[in-house]
CSV table of C-alpha atoms in Angstrom, one decimal:
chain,number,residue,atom,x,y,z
A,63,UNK,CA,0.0,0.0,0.0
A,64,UNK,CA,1.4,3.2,-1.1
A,65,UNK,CA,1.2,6.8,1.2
A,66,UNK,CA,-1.8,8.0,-1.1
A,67,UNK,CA,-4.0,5.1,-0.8
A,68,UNK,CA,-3.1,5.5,3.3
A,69,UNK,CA,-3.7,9.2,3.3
A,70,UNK,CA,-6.9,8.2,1.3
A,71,UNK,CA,-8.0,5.7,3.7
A,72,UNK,CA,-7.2,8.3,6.6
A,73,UNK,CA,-9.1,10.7,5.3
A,74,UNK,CA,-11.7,8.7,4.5
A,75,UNK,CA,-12.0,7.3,8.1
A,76,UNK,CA,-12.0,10.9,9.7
A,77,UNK,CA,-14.9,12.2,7.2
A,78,UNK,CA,-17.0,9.3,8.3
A,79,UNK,CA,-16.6,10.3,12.2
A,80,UNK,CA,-17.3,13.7,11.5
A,81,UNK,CA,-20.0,13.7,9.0
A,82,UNK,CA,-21.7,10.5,11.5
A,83,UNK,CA,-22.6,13.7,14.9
A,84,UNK,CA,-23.0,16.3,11.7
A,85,UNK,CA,-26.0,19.1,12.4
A,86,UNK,CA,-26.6,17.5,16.1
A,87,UNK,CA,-26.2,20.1,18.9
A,88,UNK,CA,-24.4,17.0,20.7
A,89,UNK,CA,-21.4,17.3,18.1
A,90,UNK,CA,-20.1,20.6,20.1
A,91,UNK,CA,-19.5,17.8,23.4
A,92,UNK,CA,-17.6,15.8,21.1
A,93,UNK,CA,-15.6,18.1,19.4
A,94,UNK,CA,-14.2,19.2,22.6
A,95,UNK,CA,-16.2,22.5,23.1
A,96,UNK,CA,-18.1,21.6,26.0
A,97,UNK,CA,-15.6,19.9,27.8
A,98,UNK,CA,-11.7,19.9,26.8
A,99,UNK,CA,-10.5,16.8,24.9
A,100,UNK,CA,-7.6,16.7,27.1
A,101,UNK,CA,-10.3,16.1,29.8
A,102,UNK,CA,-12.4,13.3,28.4
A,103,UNK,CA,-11.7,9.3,27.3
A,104,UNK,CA,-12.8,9.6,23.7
A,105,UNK,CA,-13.5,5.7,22.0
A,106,UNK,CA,-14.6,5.1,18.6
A,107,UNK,CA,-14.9,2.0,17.3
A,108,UNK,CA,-16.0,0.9,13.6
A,109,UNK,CA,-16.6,-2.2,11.9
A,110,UNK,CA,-16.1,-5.8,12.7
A,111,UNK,CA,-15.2,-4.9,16.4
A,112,UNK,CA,-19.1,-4.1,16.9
A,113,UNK,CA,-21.0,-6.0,14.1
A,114,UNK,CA,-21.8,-8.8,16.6
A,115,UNK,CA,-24.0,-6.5,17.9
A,116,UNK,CA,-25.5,-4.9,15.1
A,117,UNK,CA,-23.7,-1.5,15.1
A,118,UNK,CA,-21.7,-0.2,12.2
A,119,UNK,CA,-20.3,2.7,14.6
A,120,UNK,CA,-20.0,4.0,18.3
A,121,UNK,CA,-19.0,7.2,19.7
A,122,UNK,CA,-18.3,7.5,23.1
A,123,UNK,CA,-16.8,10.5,25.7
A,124,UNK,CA,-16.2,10.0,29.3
A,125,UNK,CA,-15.7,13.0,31.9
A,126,UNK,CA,-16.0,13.9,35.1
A,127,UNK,CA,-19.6,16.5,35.1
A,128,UNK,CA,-20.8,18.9,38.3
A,129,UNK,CA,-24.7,18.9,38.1
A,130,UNK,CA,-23.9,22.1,35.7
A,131,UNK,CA,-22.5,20.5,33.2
A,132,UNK,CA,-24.4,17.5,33.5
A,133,UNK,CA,-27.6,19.6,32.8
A,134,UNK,CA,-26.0,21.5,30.0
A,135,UNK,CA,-25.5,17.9,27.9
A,136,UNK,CA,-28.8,17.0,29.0
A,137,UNK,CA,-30.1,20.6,27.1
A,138,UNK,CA,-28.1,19.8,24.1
A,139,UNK,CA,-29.3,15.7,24.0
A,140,UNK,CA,-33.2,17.0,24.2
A,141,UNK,CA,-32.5,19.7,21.7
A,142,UNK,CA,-31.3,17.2,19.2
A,143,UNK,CA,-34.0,14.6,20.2
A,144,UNK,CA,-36.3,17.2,19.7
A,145,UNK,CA,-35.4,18.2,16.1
A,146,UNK,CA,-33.9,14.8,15.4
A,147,UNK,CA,-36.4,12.2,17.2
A,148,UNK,CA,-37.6,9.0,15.7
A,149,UNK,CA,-40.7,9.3,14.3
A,150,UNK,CA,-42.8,5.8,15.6
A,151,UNK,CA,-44.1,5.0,19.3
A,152,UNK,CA,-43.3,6.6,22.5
A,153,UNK,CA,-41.9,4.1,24.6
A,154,UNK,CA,-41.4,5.5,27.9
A,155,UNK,CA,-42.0,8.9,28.5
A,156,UNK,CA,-45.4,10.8,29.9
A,157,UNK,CA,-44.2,13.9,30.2
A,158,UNK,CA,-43.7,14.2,26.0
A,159,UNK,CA,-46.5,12.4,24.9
A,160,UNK,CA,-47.1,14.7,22.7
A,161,UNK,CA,-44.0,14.3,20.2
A,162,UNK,CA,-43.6,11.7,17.9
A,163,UNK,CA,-40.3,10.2,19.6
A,164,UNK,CA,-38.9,7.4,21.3
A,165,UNK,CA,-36.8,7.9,24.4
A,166,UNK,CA,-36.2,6.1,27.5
A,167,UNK,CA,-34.8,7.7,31.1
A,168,UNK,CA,-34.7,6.6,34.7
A,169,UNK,CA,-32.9,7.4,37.9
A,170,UNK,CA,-31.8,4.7,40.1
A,171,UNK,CA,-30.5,5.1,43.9
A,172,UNK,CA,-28.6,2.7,45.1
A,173,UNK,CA,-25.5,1.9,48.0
A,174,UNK,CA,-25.3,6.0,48.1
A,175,UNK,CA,-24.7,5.7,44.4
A,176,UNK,CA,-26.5,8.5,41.6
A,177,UNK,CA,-27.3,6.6,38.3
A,178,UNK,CA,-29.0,8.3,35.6
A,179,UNK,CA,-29.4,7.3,32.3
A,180,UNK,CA,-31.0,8.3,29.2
A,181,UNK,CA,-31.3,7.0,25.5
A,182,UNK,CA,-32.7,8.7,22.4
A,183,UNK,CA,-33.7,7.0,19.1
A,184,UNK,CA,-32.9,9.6,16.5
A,185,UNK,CA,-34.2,9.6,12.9
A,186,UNK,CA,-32.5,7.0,10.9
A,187,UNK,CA,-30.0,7.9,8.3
A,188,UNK,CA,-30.7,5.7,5.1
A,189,UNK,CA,-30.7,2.2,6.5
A,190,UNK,CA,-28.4,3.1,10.0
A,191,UNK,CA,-30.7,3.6,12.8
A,192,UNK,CA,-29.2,6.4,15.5
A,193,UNK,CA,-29.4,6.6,19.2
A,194,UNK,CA,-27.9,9.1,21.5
A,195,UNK,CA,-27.2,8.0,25.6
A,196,UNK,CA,-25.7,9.2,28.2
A,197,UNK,CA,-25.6,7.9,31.4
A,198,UNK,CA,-24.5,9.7,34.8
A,199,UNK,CA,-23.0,7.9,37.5
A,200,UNK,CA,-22.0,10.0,40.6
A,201,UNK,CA,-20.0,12.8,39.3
A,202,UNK,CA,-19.0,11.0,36.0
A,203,UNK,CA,-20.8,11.2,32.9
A,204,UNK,CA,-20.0,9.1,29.7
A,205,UNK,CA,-22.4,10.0,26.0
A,206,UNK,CA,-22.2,7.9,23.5
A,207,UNK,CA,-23.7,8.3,19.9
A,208,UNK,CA,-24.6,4.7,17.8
A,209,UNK,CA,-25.3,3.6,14.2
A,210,UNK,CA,-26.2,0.3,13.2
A,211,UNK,CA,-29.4,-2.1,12.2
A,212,UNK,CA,-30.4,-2.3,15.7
A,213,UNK,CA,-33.7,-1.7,15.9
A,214,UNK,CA,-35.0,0.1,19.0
A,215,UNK,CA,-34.2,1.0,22.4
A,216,UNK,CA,-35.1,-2.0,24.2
A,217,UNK,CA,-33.2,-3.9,21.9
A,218,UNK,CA,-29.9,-1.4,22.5
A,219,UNK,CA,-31.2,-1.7,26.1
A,220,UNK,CA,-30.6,-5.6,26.3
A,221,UNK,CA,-26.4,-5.0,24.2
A,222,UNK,CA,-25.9,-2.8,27.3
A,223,UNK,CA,-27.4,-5.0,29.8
A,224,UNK,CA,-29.1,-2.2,31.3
């Protein structure tokens, strides 16, 4: 392999990360805006590594959050579920039942532990279906966007175990 079909590949690769977050308020968290890259464990992983369970791609930042911070991801998750929600049943939530959406949250107390999680189905581009989670435990928050032929939340529900 030669450096042009490398640098081709490379590009390539980086192109497909970018455009995956593209017009998603979300993308400004991963990008580094919200928090500094130098403060976050960033994992992406494409490919074989996650066909097993039916994802083509998953994005994933981990930080430490103050209740701030953790409400100002929270803002920028329901803004993009807002303008980029799946369009099919509601699944768990009363207090939006009047959007068109699928999302899924709970709160969970347990041995002086905070857990909080939420997951959002997002419109489906072409055949990939999207979902944006994040999940809060204590003071450390981890977001992850997803692509893949997964079908819905409980489905992505049971691949996380949660």
């Amino acid at each position: 392999m030669d450096m042009k079909q490398l640098f081709l590949i490379l590009i390539t690769m980086v192109c497909g990360s970018v455009h995956a977050q593209s017009n998603m308020h979300i993308s400004d968290l991963f990008e580094g805006k919200v928090v500094p890259a130098s403060q976050m464990v960033e994992t992406r992983i494409r490919g074989k590594a996650i066909s097993q369970y039916k994802l083509t791609y998953f994005h994933s930042v981990r930080f430490k959050a103050d209740e701030a911070l953790v409400k100002r991801v929270d803002h920028l998750a329901a803004k993009d579920f807002k303008e980029n929600g799946y369009e099919g049943n509601l699944e768990l939530n009363s207090s939006m039942i009047s959007l068109p959406v699928t999302h899924v949250g709970k709160t969970k107390m347990s041995a002086g532990k905070s857990t909080v999680t939420q997951m959002y189905r997002l419109r489906s581009r072409g055949s990939l279906n999207r979902f944006l989670c994040y999940k809060v435990i204590d003071d450390v928050m981890t977001v992850i966007y997803l692509e893949g032929t997964v079908s819905s939340l409980d489905e992505l529900k049971k691949i996380f175990k949660d």
